[in-house]
């Protein structure tokens, strides 16, 4: 199974192609659109979300609500393209009118211009933009529906926004409530303080990052491998999560806390009563690069949005003179959206791992094989 995305932030559309899905997977487009709407919500989002109302169109691979076994192509049209057509057309267009040369700290601008021999950061930022994550969330909706057929569920919430922490401990069944809040936090008081922080940062022309926690329930043991490093489940998950724009850190289970604790405080003791089980889950559901049957627990740290309305000091790429960084339309805080995007990334990795282990051309074959696993 393989996901490929394409498209630019202000281009005509965003595209995702999923190869390797089995036949007879029921696809709920409404559920995908609901995730896309959630991705655009949350306090701190910018003006672009008022222009776009993201919905997915399935171009190939699905008939009468079921996958055919052929590649599935998803499309999200950019409504803002009509305002940018004169500058972003694949044919002749006015590239000078929206050129960006005051490269922005924290963005791909400078490194990308040097790598791809460009004099306009527009040719870099259009693809590096987090706008691309819209179609990744759409693909994630397909992967979540695929995993759901095996009883595997994914959820999450926001644990921290710019130093404001939600210190609660929540069951998996409590997680959906986070998506009904403005911040993605489950603790109302933490959410209120976080909203106040975001409002203050917006007034100051500044931005916020945060931490989201992703949890997975129902994944049986043995997905991933201890035999080859590339197949370790935690390595694959960390790689996909780190690939999300603005993510700078990933933890599994206790994460970095393991460096401060003793072995007795870290490792999950094993017991047996009608099957193996653990009383704790400090490993976050992964041992030796393989799922162990417990809930997967992952945390993702997002840096503050690097486009500031009161720009940081930089240099003009062409003149080498000191300048204030260019200001593209941007968010103040997008951690609510990041939680949805991280769910999609986790769903992709797990869908690939499940597909590799089970094989099969139809959902019926695969569900039967999953049911036989210990």
Coordinates of C-alpha atoms in Angstrom, one line a residue:
X1 CA 0.0 0.0 0.0
X2 CA 1.4 3.4 -0.9
X3 CA 0.2 7.1 -0.6
X4 CA 1.4 9.8 -3.0
X5 CA 0.2 13.4 -2.8
X6 CA 0.6 16.3 -5.2
X7 CA -0.4 19.9 -5.5
X8 CA 0.5 23.4 -4.5
X9 CA -1.1 25.7 -1.9
X10 CA -2.5 28.1 -4.4
X11 CA -2.6 25.7 -7.3
X12 CA -5.7 24.3 -8.9
X13 CA -6.1 21.3 -6.6
X14 CA -4.5 18.9 -4.2
X15 CA -4.4 15.2 -5.2
X16 CA -3.7 11.9 -3.4
X17 CA -3.3 8.5 -4.9
X18 CA -3.6 5.4 -2.7
X19 CA -2.3 2.2 -4.3
X20 CA -2.8 -1.2 -2.8
X21 CA -6.2 -0.9 -1.2
X22 CA -8.2 -4.2 -1.3
X23 CA -11.5 -4.5 -3.0
X24 CA -14.8 -4.2 -1.1
X25 CA -13.8 -1.5 1.4
X26 CA -16.9 0.6 2.0
X27 CA -16.0 4.3 1.7
X28 CA -17.9 7.0 3.6
X29 CA -17.2 10.3 1.9
X30 CA -19.2 12.2 4.5
X31 CA -16.8 11.0 7.3
X32 CA -13.8 12.2 5.3
X33 CA -15.5 15.6 4.7
X34 CA -16.2 15.8 8.5
X35 CA -12.4 15.3 9.2
X36 CA -11.6 18.0 6.6
X37 CA -13.9 20.5 8.3
X38 CA -12.3 19.7 11.6
X39 CA -8.9 20.3 10.1
X40 CA -10.0 23.8 9.2
X41 CA -11.4 24.6 12.7
X42 CA -10.0 25.5 16.1
X43 CA -9.0 28.8 17.6
X44 CA -6.1 30.6 16.0
X45 CA -6.8 29.6 12.4
X46 CA -6.2 32.2 9.7
X47 CA -8.1 33.8 6.9
X48 CA -7.5 31.0 4.3
X49 CA -9.9 28.8 6.2
X50 CA -12.7 31.3 5.5
X51 CA -12.0 31.0 1.7
X52 CA -11.8 27.2 1.5
X53 CA -14.5 24.8 2.4
X54 CA -12.7 21.6 1.8
X55 CA -14.6 18.6 0.4
X56 CA -13.1 15.5 -1.3
X57 CA -14.0 14.2 -4.7
X58 CA -13.1 10.6 -5.5
X59 CA -11.8 10.5 -9.1
X60 CA -10.9 6.8 -9.4
X61 CA -10.9 3.4 -7.7
X62 CA -14.3 3.5 -6.1
X63 CA -17.7 2.4 -7.5
X64 CA -21.0 2.4 -5.8
X65 CA -19.4 3.2 -2.5
X66 CA -16.8 0.4 -2.5
X67 CA -13.1 0.2 -3.6
X68 CA -12.4 -1.8 -6.7
X69 CA -8.8 -2.9 -5.8
X70 CA -7.4 -0.3 -8.3
X71 CA -5.6 2.9 -7.3
X72 CA -7.9 5.4 -5.5
X73 CA -7.5 9.0 -6.5
X74 CA -8.7 11.8 -4.2
X75 CA -9.1 15.5 -5.2
X76 CA -9.6 18.6 -3.2
X77 CA -10.1 21.7 -5.4
X78 CA -8.5 25.0 -4.1
X79 CA -11.2 27.7 -4.3
X80 CA -8.5 30.3 -3.8
X81 CA -7.0 29.3 -7.2
X82 CA -9.4 31.7 -9.0
X83 CA -7.7 34.6 -7.1
X84 CA -4.2 33.2 -8.0
X85 CA -4.7 31.9 -11.5
X86 CA -2.9 34.8 -13.1
X87 CA 0.2 34.0 -11.0
X88 CA 0.0 30.2 -10.6
X89 CA -1.1 28.9 -13.9
X90 CA 0.8 25.9 -15.4
X91 CA 1.0 28.0 -18.6
X92 CA 2.4 31.5 -19.1
X93 CA 1.6 33.6 -16.0
X94 CA 2.9 36.7 -14.1
X95 CA 5.5 35.1 -11.8
X96 CA 6.9 38.5 -10.7
X97 CA 3.7 39.8 -9.2
X98 CA 3.7 37.4 -6.2
X99 CA 7.5 36.7 -6.0
X100 CA 8.9 36.1 -2.5
X101 CA 12.6 37.0 -1.9
X102 CA 12.6 38.1 1.8
X103 CA 13.1 34.5 3.0
X104 CA 11.2 33.5 6.2
X105 CA 13.1 32.0 9.1
X106 CA 11.8 28.6 10.1
X107 CA 10.4 27.9 6.5
X108 CA 11.7 25.9 3.6
X109 CA 12.3 29.2 1.7
X110 CA 16.1 29.6 1.8
X111 CA 17.2 26.0 1.8
X112 CA 14.7 25.2 -1.0
X113 CA 15.8 28.1 -3.2
X114 CA 19.5 27.1 -2.8
X115 CA 18.7 23.4 -3.5
X116 CA 16.5 23.9 -6.5
X117 CA 18.3 26.9 -8.0
X118 CA 15.3 29.3 -7.7
X119 CA 15.2 33.0 -7.3
X120 CA 11.6 33.1 -6.1
X121 CA 10.6 31.3 -2.8
X122 CA 7.1 31.0 -4.2
X123 CA 8.4 28.0 -6.2
X124 CA 9.3 26.4 -2.9
X125 CA 6.7 27.5 -0.4
X126 CA 3.7 26.5 -2.5
X127 CA 4.6 22.9 -2.1
X128 CA 6.1 23.1 1.4
X129 CA 3.0 24.8 2.7
X130 CA 0.8 23.0 5.3
X131 CA -2.1 23.4 2.8
X132 CA -0.9 20.0 1.4
X133 CA -2.0 18.4 4.6
X134 CA -5.7 18.8 3.6
X135 CA -5.4 16.0 1.1
X136 CA -3.3 13.9 3.6
X137 CA -6.2 14.2 6.0
X138 CA -8.6 13.0 3.2
X139 CA -6.4 10.0 2.5
X140 CA -6.2 9.4 6.3
X141 CA -10.0 9.2 6.3
X142 CA -9.7 6.2 3.9
X143 CA -7.0 4.6 6.0
X144 CA -9.0 5.0 9.2
X145 CA -12.0 3.4 7.6
X146 CA -9.8 0.5 6.4
X147 CA -8.4 0.0 9.9
X148 CA -11.9 0.4 11.5
X149 CA -13.0 -2.7 9.6
X150 CA -10.5 -4.7 11.8
X151 CA -11.7 -3.0 15.0
X152 CA -8.7 -0.6 15.1
X153 CA -9.6 2.9 16.2
X154 CA -7.6 6.1 16.3
X155 CA -8.2 9.2 18.4
X156 CA -6.3 12.0 20.1
X157 CA -6.4 15.4 21.8
X158 CA -4.2 18.5 22.4
X159 CA -2.1 18.3 25.5
X160 CA -0.3 21.6 25.4
X161 CA -0.5 25.0 23.6
X162 CA 2.5 27.4 24.0
X163 CA 3.1 26.4 27.7
X164 CA -0.5 25.9 28.7
X165 CA -0.9 22.2 29.6
X166 CA -3.8 19.8 29.9
X167 CA -2.6 17.5 32.7
X168 CA -5.6 15.2 32.7
X169 CA -5.5 11.4 32.2
X170 CA -8.2 10.3 29.8
X171 CA -9.7 7.0 28.6
X172 CA -9.8 6.3 24.9
X173 CA -13.6 6.8 24.9
X174 CA -13.2 10.3 26.2
X175 CA -11.1 11.5 23.3
X176 CA -13.8 12.3 20.8
X177 CA -15.0 15.1 23.0
X178 CA -11.8 17.0 22.3
X179 CA -13.0 17.6 18.7
X180 CA -16.0 19.5 20.0
X181 CA -13.8 22.1 21.7
X182 CA -12.1 25.2 20.3
X183 CA -8.6 24.1 21.3
X184 CA -8.7 20.3 21.1
X185 CA -8.0 20.2 24.9
X186 CA -10.2 18.1 27.2
X187 CA -9.7 20.1 30.4
X188 CA -12.0 23.2 30.1
X189 CA -9.8 25.4 32.3
X190 CA -6.7 24.6 30.2
X191 CA -8.7 25.3 27.1
X192 CA -9.8 28.7 28.4
X193 CA -6.2 29.7 29.3
X194 CA -5.0 28.5 25.9
X195 CA -7.6 30.6 24.1
X196 CA -6.5 33.6 26.0
X197 CA -2.9 32.9 25.2
X198 CA -3.7 32.6 21.5
X199 CA -5.6 35.9 21.4
X200 CA -2.7 37.7 23.1
X201 CA -0.2 36.2 20.7
X202 CA -2.4 37.3 17.7
X203 CA -2.5 40.8 19.1
X204 CA 1.3 40.8 19.3
X205 CA 1.8 39.4 15.8
X206 CA 3.2 36.2 17.2
X207 CA 2.4 32.5 16.9
X208 CA 2.0 29.4 19.0
X209 CA 2.9 25.7 18.8
X210 CA 1.9 22.8 21.0
X211 CA 1.8 19.1 21.7
X212 CA -0.9 16.6 20.5
X213 CA -1.3 13.0 21.8
X214 CA -2.5 10.3 19.4
X215 CA -3.8 7.0 20.7
X216 CA -4.7 3.7 18.9
X217 CA -6.9 1.0 20.3
X218 CA -7.5 -2.5 18.9
X219 CA -4.2 -3.1 17.1
X220 CA -3.1 -6.7 17.8
X221 CA 0.5 -7.6 18.7
X222 CA 3.1 -8.3 16.1
X223 CA 2.8 -5.4 13.7
X224 CA 6.2 -4.1 12.8
X225 CA 9.4 -6.1 13.2
X226 CA 12.5 -6.6 15.4
X227 CA 14.4 -8.2 12.5
X228 CA 15.1 -5.2 10.3
X229 CA 15.5 -1.6 11.5
X230 CA 13.5 -0.2 8.6
X231 CA 10.4 -2.3 9.6
X232 CA 10.3 -1.2 13.3
X233 CA 6.8 0.1 13.9
X234 CA 7.9 3.0 16.1
X235 CA 10.6 4.0 13.6
X236 CA 8.0 4.1 10.8
X237 CA 5.5 6.0 12.9
X238 CA 8.1 8.5 14.0
X239 CA 9.2 9.1 10.4
X240 CA 5.7 9.8 9.1
X241 CA 4.9 12.1 12.0
X242 CA 8.2 14.0 11.6
X243 CA 7.3 14.4 8.0
X244 CA 4.3 16.6 8.9
X245 CA 5.1 20.3 8.4
X246 CA 6.2 22.1 11.6
X247 CA 6.7 18.9 13.6
X248 CA 10.0 18.9 15.6
X249 CA 9.6 16.0 18.0
X250 CA 7.9 12.6 18.4
X251 CA 7.5 10.5 21.6
X252 CA 6.2 7.0 22.1
X253 CA 4.9 6.0 25.5
X254 CA 7.0 7.7 28.2
X255 CA 9.2 9.2 25.5
X256 CA 12.0 11.4 26.7
X257 CA 11.0 10.7 30.3
X258 CA 12.7 7.3 30.2
X259 CA 16.1 9.0 30.3
X260 CA 15.3 10.3 33.8
X261 CA 13.8 7.1 35.3
X262 CA 15.1 3.7 36.5
X263 CA 14.3 0.4 34.8
X264 CA 11.7 -0.5 37.4
X265 CA 9.9 2.8 36.7
X266 CA 10.0 2.3 32.9
X267 CA 9.4 -1.3 31.9
X268 CA 5.9 -2.9 31.8
X269 CA 5.8 -6.1 33.8
X270 CA 4.1 -9.1 32.1
X271 CA 1.4 -11.3 33.6
X272 CA -0.8 -14.2 32.4
X273 CA -4.5 -14.9 33.0
X274 CA -6.3 -16.4 30.1
X275 CA -3.6 -14.6 28.0
X276 CA -0.6 -12.3 28.4
X277 CA -1.3 -8.8 29.7
X278 CA 0.4 -5.8 31.3
X279 CA -0.9 -3.6 34.2
X280 CA 1.0 -0.6 32.8
X281 CA 1.6 0.8 29.3
X282 CA 4.7 3.0 29.7
X283 CA 6.1 1.6 26.4
X284 CA 3.2 3.1 24.6
X285 CA 2.1 -0.2 23.0
X286 CA 5.4 -0.9 21.2
X287 CA 8.3 -3.1 22.3
X288 CA 11.2 -4.2 20.1
X289 CA 9.8 -2.3 17.2
X290 CA 6.5 -4.3 17.3
X291 CA 3.0 -3.6 18.6
X292 CA 2.4 -5.5 21.8
X293 CA -1.4 -5.4 21.9
X294 CA -1.7 -2.4 24.3
X295 CA -2.9 1.0 23.2
X296 CA -0.4 2.9 21.0
X297 CA 0.4 6.2 22.7
X298 CA 2.3 8.8 20.6
X299 CA 2.9 12.5 21.2
X300 CA 3.8 15.1 18.5
X301 CA 5.5 18.5 19.2
X302 CA 4.7 21.3 16.7
X303 CA 6.8 24.4 16.6
X304 CA 5.1 27.8 16.5
X305 CA 3.9 28.8 13.0
X306 CA 7.0 30.3 11.3
X307 CA 5.1 33.0 9.4
X308 CA 4.7 35.9 11.8
X309 CA 2.5 38.9 11.0
X310 CA 5.3 41.0 12.6
X311 CA 8.0 39.4 10.6
X312 CA 11.4 38.3 11.9
X313 CA 14.7 39.7 10.7
X314 CA 16.1 38.1 7.6
X315 CA 17.9 38.9 4.3
X316 CA 16.6 39.6 0.8
X317 CA 17.7 36.6 -1.3
X318 CA 18.5 38.7 -4.4
X319 CA 20.1 41.8 -2.8
X320 CA 21.5 40.3 0.4
X321 CA 20.3 43.3 2.2
X322 CA 18.7 43.1 5.7
X323 CA 14.9 42.9 5.6
X324 CA 11.8 41.9 7.5
X325 CA 10.6 38.4 6.5
X326 CA 7.8 38.3 4.0
X327 CA 4.3 37.8 5.5
X328 CA 2.1 35.2 3.8
X329 CA -1.5 34.8 5.1
X330 CA -1.1 32.4 8.0
X331 CA -2.4 31.0 11.3
X332 CA -1.6 32.0 14.8
X333 CA -2.0 28.4 16.1
X334 CA -2.8 25.2 14.2
X335 CA -2.3 22.5 16.8
X336 CA -6.0 21.5 16.6
X337 CA -5.4 20.8 12.9
X338 CA -2.1 19.1 13.6
X339 CA -3.9 16.5 15.8
X340 CA -6.1 15.6 12.8
X341 CA -3.1 15.4 10.5
X342 CA -1.2 13.3 12.9
X343 CA -4.1 10.9 13.1
X344 CA -4.0 10.6 9.3
X345 CA -0.2 9.9 9.4
X346 CA -0.6 7.2 12.0
X347 CA -3.5 5.7 10.1
X348 CA -1.3 5.5 6.9
X349 CA 1.5 3.7 8.7
X350 CA -0.7 1.2 10.4
X351 CA -2.7 0.6 7.2
X352 CA 0.5 -0.2 5.4
X353 CA 1.7 -2.5 8.2
X354 CA -1.6 -4.3 8.4
X355 CA -1.7 -4.8 4.6
X356 CA 1.9 -6.1 4.5
X357 CA 1.2 -8.7 7.2
X358 CA -2.3 -9.9 6.1
X359 CA -1.9 -9.8 2.3
X360 CA -5.2 -10.4 0.4
X361 CA -7.1 -8.9 -2.5
X362 CA -10.4 -8.3 -0.7
X363 CA -11.5 -7.0 2.6
X364 CA -13.2 -10.3 3.3
X365 CA -9.9 -12.2 3.0
X366 CA -8.1 -9.7 5.2
X367 CA -10.7 -9.5 8.0
X368 CA -10.7 -13.3 8.2
X369 CA -6.9 -13.4 8.6
X370 CA -6.9 -10.6 11.1
X371 CA -9.4 -12.5 13.2
X372 CA -7.1 -15.5 13.4
X373 CA -4.1 -13.5 14.8
X374 CA -3.4 -14.0 18.5

